[in-house]
XYZ file of C-alpha atoms in Angstrom:
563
model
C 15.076 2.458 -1.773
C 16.627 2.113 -5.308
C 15.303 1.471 -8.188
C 17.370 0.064 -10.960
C 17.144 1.967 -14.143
C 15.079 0.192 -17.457
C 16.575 -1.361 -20.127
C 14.340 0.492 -22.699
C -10.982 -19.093 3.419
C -8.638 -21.554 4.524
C -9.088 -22.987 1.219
C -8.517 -21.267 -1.750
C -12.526 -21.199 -3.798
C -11.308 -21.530 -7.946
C -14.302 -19.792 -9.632
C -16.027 -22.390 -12.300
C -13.683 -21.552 -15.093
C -10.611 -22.838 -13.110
C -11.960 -26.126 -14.069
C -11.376 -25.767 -17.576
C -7.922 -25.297 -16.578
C -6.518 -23.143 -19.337
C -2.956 -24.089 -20.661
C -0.577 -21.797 -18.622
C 1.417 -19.569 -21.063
C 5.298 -20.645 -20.842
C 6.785 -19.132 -23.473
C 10.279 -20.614 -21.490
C 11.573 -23.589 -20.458
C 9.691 -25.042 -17.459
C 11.670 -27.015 -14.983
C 11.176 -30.440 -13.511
C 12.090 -29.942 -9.730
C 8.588 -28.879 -7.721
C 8.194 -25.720 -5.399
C 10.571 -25.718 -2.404
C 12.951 -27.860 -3.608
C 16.881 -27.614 -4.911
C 19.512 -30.495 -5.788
C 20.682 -31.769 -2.929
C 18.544 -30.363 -0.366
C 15.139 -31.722 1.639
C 12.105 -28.678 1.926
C 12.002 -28.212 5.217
C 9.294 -29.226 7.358
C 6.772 -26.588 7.920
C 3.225 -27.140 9.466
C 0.575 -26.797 6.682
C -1.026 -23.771 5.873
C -4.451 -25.206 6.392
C -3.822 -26.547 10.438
C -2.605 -22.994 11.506
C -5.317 -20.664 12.602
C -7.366 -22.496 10.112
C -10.578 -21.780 12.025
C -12.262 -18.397 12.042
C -13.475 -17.823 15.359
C -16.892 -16.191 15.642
C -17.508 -12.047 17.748
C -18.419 -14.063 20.973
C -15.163 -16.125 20.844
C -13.516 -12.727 21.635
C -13.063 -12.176 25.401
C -13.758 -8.344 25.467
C -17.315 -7.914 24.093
C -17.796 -4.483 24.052
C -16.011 -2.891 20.728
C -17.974 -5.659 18.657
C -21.096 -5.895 20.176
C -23.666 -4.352 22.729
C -25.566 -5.922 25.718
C -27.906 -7.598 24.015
C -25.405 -9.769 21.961
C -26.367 -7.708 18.874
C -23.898 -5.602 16.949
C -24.078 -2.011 18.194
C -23.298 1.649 17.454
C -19.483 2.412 16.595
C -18.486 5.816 15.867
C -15.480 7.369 14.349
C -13.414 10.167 15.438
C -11.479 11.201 11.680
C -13.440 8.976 9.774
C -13.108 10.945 6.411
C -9.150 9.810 6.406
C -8.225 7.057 3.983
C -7.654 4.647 7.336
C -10.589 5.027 8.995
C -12.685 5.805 6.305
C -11.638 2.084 5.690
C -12.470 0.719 8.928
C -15.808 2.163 8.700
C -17.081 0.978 5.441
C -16.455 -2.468 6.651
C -18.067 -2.293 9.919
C -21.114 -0.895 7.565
C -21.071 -3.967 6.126
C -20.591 -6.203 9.131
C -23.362 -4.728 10.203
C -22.702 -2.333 12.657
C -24.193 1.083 12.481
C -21.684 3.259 12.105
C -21.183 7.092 12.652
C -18.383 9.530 12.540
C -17.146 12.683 12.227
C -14.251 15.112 10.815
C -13.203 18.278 10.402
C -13.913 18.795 6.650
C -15.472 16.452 3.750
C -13.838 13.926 1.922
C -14.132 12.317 -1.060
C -13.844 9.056 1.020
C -17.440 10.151 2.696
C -19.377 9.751 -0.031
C -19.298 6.019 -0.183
C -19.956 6.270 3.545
C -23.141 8.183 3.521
C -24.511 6.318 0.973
C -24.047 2.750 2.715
C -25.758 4.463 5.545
C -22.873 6.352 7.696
C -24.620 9.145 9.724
C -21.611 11.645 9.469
C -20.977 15.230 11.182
C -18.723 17.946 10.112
C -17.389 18.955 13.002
C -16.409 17.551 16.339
C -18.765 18.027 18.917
C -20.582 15.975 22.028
C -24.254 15.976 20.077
C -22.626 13.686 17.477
C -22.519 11.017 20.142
C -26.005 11.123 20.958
C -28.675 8.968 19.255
C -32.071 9.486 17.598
C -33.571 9.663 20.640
C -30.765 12.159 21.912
C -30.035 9.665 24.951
C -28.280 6.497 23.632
C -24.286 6.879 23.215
C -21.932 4.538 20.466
C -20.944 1.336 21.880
C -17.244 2.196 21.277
C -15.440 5.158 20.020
C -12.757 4.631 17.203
C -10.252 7.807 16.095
C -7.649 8.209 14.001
C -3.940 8.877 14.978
C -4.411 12.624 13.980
C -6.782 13.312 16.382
C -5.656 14.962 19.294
C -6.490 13.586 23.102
C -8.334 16.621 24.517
C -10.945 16.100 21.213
C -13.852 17.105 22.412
C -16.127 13.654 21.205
C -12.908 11.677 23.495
C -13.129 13.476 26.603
C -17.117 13.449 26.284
C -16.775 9.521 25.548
C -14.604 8.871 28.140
C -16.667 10.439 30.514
C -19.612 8.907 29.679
C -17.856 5.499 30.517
C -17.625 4.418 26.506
C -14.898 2.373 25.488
C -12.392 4.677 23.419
C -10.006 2.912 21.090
C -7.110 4.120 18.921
C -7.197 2.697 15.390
C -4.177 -0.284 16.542
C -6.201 -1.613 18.793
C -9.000 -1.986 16.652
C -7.459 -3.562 13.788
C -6.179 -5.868 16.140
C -9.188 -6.844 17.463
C -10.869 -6.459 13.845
C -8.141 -9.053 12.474
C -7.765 -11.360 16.010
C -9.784 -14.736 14.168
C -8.517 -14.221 10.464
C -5.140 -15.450 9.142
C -4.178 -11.753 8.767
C -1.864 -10.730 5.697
C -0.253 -7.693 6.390
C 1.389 -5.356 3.738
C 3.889 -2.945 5.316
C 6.670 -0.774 3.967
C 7.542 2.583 3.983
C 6.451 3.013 0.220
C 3.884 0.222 -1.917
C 1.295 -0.664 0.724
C -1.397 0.541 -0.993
C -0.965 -0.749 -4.716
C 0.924 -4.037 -3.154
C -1.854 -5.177 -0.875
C -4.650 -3.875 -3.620
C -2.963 -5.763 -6.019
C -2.532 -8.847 -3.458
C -6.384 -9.278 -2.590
C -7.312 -8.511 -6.279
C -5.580 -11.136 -7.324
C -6.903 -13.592 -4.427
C -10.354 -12.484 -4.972
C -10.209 -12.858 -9.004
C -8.995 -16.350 -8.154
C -11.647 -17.023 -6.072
C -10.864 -16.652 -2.246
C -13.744 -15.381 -0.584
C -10.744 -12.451 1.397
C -11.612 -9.572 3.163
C -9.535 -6.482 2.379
C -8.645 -2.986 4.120
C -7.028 -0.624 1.855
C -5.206 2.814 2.783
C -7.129 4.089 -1.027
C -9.409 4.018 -3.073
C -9.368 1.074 -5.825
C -11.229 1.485 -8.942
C -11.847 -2.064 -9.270
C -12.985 -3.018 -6.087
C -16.626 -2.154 -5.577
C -16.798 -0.552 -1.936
C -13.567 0.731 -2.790
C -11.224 0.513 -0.546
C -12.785 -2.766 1.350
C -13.901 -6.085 0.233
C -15.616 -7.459 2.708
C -15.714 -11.299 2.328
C -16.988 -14.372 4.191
C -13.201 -16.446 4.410
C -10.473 -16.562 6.621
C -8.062 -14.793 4.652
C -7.772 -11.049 5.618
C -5.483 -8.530 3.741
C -4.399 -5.526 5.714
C -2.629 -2.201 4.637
C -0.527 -1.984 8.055
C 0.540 1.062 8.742
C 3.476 1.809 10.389
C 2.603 5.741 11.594
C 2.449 5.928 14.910
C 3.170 2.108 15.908
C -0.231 1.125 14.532
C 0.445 -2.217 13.061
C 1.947 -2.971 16.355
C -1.763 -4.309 17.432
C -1.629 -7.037 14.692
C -0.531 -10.379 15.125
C 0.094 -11.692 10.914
C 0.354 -15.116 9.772
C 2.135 -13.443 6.569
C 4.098 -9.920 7.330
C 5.453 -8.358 3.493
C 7.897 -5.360 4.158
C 8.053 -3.724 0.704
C 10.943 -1.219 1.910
C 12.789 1.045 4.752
C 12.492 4.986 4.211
C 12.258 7.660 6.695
C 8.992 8.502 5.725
C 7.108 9.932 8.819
C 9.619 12.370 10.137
C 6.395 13.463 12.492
C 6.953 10.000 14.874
C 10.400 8.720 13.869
C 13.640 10.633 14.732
C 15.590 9.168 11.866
C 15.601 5.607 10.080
C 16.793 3.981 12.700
C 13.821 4.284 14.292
C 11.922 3.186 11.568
C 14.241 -0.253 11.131
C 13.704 -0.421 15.259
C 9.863 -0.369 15.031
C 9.704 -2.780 12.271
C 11.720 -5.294 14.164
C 9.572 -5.225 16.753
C 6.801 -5.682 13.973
C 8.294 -8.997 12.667
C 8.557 -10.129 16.345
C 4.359 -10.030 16.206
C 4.441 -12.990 12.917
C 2.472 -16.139 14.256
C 4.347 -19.180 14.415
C 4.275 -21.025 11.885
C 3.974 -17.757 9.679
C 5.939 -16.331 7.074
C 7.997 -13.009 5.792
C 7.744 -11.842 2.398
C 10.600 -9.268 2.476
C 12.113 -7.237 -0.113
C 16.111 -8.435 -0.284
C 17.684 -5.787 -2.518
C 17.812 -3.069 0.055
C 20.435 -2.624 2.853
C 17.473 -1.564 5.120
C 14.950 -4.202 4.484
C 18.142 -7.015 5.077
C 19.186 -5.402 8.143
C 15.614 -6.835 9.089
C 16.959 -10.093 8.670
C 20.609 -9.572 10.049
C 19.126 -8.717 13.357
C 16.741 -11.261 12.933
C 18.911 -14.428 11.987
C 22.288 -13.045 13.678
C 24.078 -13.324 10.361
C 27.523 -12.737 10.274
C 29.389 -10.023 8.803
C 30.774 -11.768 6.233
C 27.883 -13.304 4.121
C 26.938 -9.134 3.536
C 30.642 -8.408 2.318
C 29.663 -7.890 -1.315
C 26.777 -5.891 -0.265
C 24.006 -8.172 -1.329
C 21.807 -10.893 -0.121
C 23.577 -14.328 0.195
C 22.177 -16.441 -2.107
C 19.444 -19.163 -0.721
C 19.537 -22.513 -1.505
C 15.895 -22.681 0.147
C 13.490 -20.961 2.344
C 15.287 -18.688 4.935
C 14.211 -19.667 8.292
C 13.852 -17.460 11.713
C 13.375 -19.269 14.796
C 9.692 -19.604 14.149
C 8.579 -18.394 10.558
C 9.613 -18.927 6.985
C 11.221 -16.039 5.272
C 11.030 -15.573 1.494
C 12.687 -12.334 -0.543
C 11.934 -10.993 -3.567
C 13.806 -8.174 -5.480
C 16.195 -7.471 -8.926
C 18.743 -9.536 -7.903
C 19.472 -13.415 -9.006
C 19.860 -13.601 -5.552
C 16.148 -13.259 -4.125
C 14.092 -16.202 -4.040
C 11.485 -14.383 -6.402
C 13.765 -12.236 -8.831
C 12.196 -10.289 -12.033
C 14.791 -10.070 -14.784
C 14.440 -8.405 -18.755
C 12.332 -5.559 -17.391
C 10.689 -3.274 -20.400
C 8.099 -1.593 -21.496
C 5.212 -3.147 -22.917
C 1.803 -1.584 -25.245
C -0.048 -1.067 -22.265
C 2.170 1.716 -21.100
C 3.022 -0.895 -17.720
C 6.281 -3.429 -17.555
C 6.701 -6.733 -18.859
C 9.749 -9.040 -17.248
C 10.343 -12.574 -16.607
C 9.667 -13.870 -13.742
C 12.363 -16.353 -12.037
C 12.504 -18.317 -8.698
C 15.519 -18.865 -7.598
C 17.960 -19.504 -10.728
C 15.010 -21.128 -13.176
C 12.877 -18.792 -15.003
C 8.987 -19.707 -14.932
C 6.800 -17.355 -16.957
C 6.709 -14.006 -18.661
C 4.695 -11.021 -16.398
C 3.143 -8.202 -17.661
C 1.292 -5.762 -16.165
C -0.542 -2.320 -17.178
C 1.138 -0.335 -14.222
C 4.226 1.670 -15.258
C 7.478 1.714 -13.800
C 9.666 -0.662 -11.088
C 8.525 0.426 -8.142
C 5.584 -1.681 -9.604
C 7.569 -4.733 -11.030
C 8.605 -4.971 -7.441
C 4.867 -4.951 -5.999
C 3.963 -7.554 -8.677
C 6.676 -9.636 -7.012
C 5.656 -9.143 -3.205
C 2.425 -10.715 -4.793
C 3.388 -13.000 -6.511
C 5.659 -14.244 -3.669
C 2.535 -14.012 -0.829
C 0.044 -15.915 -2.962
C 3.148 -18.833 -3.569
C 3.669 -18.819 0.037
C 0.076 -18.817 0.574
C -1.451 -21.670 -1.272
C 1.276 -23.432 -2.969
C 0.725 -26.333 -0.606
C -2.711 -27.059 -1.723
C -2.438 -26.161 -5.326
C -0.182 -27.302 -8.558
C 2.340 -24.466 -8.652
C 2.302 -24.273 -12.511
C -1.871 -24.089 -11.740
C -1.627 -22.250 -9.628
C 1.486 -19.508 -10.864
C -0.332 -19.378 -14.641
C -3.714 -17.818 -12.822
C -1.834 -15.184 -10.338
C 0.026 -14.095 -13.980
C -3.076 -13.626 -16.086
C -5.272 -11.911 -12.608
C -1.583 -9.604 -12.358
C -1.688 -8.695 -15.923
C -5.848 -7.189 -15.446
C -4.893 -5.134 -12.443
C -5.688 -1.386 -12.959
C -3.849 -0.091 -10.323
C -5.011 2.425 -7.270
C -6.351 6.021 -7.375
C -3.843 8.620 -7.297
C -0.862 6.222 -8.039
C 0.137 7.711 -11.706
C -3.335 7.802 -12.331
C -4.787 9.598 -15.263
C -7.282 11.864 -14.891
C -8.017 13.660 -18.130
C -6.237 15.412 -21.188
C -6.578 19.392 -22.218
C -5.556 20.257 -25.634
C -3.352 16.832 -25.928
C -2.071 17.434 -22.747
C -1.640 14.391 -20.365
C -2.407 15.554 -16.902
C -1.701 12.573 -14.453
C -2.359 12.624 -10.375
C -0.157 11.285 -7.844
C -0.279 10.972 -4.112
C 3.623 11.122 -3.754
C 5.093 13.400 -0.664
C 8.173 11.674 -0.678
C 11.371 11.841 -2.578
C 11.689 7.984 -2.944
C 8.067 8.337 -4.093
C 8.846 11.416 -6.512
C 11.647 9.501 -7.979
C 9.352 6.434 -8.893
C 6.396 8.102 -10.520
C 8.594 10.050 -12.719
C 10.912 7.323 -13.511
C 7.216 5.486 -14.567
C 6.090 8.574 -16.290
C 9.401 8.300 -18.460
C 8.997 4.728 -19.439
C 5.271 5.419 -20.706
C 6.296 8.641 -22.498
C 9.627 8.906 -23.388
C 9.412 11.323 -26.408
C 7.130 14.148 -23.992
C 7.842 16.463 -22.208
C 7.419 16.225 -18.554
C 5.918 18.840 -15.928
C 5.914 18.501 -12.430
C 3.144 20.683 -10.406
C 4.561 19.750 -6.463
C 2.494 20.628 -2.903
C 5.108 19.519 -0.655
C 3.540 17.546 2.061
C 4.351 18.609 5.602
C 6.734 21.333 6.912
C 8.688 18.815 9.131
C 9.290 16.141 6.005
C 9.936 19.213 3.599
C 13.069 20.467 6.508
C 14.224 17.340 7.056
C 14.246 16.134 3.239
C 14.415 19.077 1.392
C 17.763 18.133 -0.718
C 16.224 14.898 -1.433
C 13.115 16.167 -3.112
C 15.386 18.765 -5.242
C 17.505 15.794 -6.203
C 14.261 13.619 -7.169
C 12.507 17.112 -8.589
C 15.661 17.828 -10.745
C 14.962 14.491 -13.029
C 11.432 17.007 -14.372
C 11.335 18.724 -17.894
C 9.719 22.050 -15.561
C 8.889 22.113 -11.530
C 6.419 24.178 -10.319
C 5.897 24.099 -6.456
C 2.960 25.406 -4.843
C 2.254 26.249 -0.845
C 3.413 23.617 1.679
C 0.345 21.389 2.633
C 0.469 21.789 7.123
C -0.828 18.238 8.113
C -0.509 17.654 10.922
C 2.606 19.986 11.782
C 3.197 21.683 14.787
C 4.853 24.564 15.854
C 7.155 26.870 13.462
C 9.451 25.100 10.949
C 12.427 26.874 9.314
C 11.092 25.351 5.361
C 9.372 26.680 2.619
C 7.971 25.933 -0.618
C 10.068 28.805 -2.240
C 13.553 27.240 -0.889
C 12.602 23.838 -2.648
C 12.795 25.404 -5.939
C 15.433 27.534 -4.967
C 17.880 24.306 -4.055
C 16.280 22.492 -7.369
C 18.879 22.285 -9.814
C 18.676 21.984 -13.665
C 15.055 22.271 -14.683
C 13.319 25.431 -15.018
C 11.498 25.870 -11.250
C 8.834 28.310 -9.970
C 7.750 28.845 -6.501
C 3.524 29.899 -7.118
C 1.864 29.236 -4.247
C -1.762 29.470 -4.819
C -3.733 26.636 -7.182
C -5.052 29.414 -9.107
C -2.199 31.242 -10.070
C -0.344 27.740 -10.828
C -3.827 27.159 -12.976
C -3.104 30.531 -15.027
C 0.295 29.716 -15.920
C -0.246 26.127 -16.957
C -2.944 27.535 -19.260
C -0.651 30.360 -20.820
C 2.086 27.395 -21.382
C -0.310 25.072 -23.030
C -2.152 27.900 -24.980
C 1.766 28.648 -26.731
C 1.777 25.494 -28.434
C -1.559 23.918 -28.312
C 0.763 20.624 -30.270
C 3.614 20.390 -28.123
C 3.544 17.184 -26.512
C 3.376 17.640 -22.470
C 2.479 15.455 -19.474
C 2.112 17.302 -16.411
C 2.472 15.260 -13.519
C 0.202 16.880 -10.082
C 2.405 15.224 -7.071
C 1.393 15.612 -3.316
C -1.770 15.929 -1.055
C -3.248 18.931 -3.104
C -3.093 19.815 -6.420
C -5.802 18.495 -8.386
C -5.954 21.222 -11.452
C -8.030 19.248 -14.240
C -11.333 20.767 -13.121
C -10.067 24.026 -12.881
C -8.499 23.576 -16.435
C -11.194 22.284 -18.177
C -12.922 25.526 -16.664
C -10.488 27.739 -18.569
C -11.287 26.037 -21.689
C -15.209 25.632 -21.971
């Protein structure tokens, strides 16, 4: 994915002050044609959003009890196999507050267990056959959840199985979980997490009683990484390791991007682009795509989709709608850079905030003026999956200029997720930001954002590569993405959940990184020390080290150096 470079319920519930209806801000010229419509050309005729899967079906409309409920038509006991994982730490908290009671167990602690335990989780360290027992040490869980990196001979599996208890892998589950909501599911290879936190923030400052499964933890939501809501409208982090989100049937399916992220489960991209295709084939009828247009990958989607002929991709973009897209059976709306999306952000720059402001356009007529507090494009592209989901969403039932002035002001108080560019403290006036990325494409967008909110400072880069098998299979692409760094330190490769011996190393990243001044320092100690001797040289210089991957979190152990 490329990222162009800066110029420097069924119905939706308005809270009370929607009433007052405050004057939209339009600092531009509005236009007089409404929503879905061009010269010359009739919207097309598309069943409304509120007569498609407008009823949310209660547990015993489900035909296989037994995940949901036990005998007694009461909710039961569900336990968790890898439940301190951002996934189905997830799933937990909001069967918590379904009702369920809810167990689980994992090999170490995470900082996702704390919300558990206090909501009431009984959790183990550790897998073993005791954690399925009860108080009474007789009763077992009505149904056994686990995680895709739990392996089949688990212990708590085999022991469930045994035992005759329904054992389900985390696709089923959110398939069953999301069966009787209109589901919106946020997929891509990069984005999920901020664009579908950003998505039900926005519908839930606006009013819509949602419920919400995030892949993170979001400052601003206050279970966070669940809201867990009363309405019809459900917005889902799908995730595409694994084939899980191919247990979900979506009303609204956003693909954010193509990447060969998990090189774990997908030989190359190909695979990837062939397992999303058979994702779109899941989109209700009726539904609708919110797709990113500006990338080869994410159009090939539609290429295979529409049979499009060569021709109309001779120049290399997206033809240029006159209206809605259509599949056989769902609407398809793209967003991107280019004029030629049907949601298109143009004048991108930095604003006060340290995010992006840009004006927002649909199709050739400009509407309003965006900003946001999040830095960088990768973000001004998430803004526009949103923006683009909630249009396609309510637009029917709601005055667009309404309804477009409250998704802009909701946009602009969004805080963003936890370890996206995230600050997490300052030593001696240095900026030390944390960042989940363990991918090149992801490397390349948080320091592109780190540039645009500090272009005068100096910028350090402390890296755990994530994964032997993504580190040999994309090591050239994380030196290229490194190389754009001020200084690169890279530390010991995180395992994962790799396998077997692999022919990669943290020391020949740095030694393929090319124009920066690179270290290989393997332990989070010794990368500690020498961040402190650099700092303590100029206690003024202006620095913002950037801590990248699944490890490194070095504030604490800073701060410890200078108490």
């Amino acid at each position: 994915m490329d990222f162009p470079v800066l110029s420097q319920s069924n119905s939706l519930r308005f809270p009370s002050d929607f009433l007052e209806k405050p004057k939209p801000y339009f600092p531009i010229r509005r236009r007089s044609t409404p929503l879905w419509s061009t010269t010359n050309h009739t919207p097309p005729s598309v069943p409304a959003l509120s007569k498609i899967s407008s009823i949310k079906c209660t547990v015993k409309e489900t035909q296989n009890q037994e995940p949901f409920q036990s005998e007694n038509g009461r909710k039961g006991w569900i336990h968790f196999v890898g439940i301190g994982g951002c996934g189905l730490s997830a799933l937990a908290m909001l069967a918590l507050k379904q009702g369920f009671e809810v167990s689980g167990s994992d090999v170490k602690w995470s900082s996702y267990m704390n919300g558990l335990q206090e909501a009431g989780a009984r959790l183990h360290i550790g897998h073993s056959v005791l954690n399925l027992k009860g108080s009474d040490g007789s009763r077992l869980p009505n149904a056994i959840v686990v995680s895709s990196a739990i392996p089949h001979d688990n212990v708590e599996i085999l022991h469930a199985k045994s035992a005759g208890v329904p054992v389900h892998k985390r696709d089923y589950w959110l398939g069953r979980l999301t069966e009787c909501y209109k589901l919106i599911a946020v997929s891509g290879s990069h984005g999920k997490s901020t664009t579908a936190s950003m998505l039900a923030y926005v519908l839930k400052a606006m009013g819509d009683d949602l419920t919400a499964v995030i892949g993170a933890h979001v400052p601003q939501f206050p279970e966070g990484n669940i809201i867990s809501g009363g309405g019809h409208n459900f917005v889902l982090e799908a995730d595409e390791y694994d084939g899980c989100f191919l247990g979900l049937s979506p009303y609204i399916t956003v693909v954010t991007n193509l990447d060969w992220e998990h090189v774990d489960i997908f030989q190359d991209k190909e695979a990837v682009i062939s397992t999303f295709r058979r994702f779109l084939d899941l989109i209700k009828v009726g539904g609708h795509l919110i797709i990113y247009g500006d990338s080869p990958d994410t159009r090939s989607l539609l290429n295979h989709r529409r049979q499009t002929t060569g021709s109309e991709y001779s120049s290399g973009m997206m033809p240029a709608p006159n209206l809605e897209l259509f599949d056989e059976h769902y609407r398809i709306t793209t967003y991107g850079i280019s004029s030629l999306n049907d949601w298109h952000a143009s004048s991108i720059r930095p604003n006060c905030h340290g995010g992006s402001d840009y004006t927002l356009f649909h199709r050739e007529f400009p509407e309003v003026e965006i900003s946001l507090q999040i830095p960088g494009v990768h973000n001004v592209l998430n803004s526009l999956a949103v923006i683009a989901t909630v249009m396609a969403l309510f637009s029917d039932r709601t005055q667009y200029y309404e309804l477009i002035s409250h998704v802009r002001l909701h946009l602009k108080s969004f805080n963003g997720v936890s370890r996206r560019f995230e600050m997490i403290g300052t030593i001696c006036g240095c900026h030390i930001y944390d960042d989940y990325a363990h991918h090149p494409t992801e490397v390349h967008a948080v320091l592109q954002a780190a540039r645009q909110r500090f272009p005068f400072k100096a910028i350090w880069v402390v890296f755990q590569p994530h994964s032997y098998s993504r580190l040999a299979a994309l090591k050239d692409e994380f030196a290229t993405a490194l190389s754009d760094a001020d200084h690169v330190v890279v530390t010991a490769v995180y395992a994962a959940r790799d396998k077997g011996f692999w022919d990669a190393s943290g020391s020949d990243l740095v030694a393929s990184i090319n124009g920066p001044p690179c270290e290989y320092i393997s332990s989070l100690e010794a990368v500690v020390d020498k961040l402190v001797f650099q700092i303590s040289k100029d206690l003024h210089r202006q620095v913002v080290v950037l801590t990248l991957g699944p490890g490194p979190k070095v504030l604490h152990k800073l701060q410890q150096q200078y108490k």
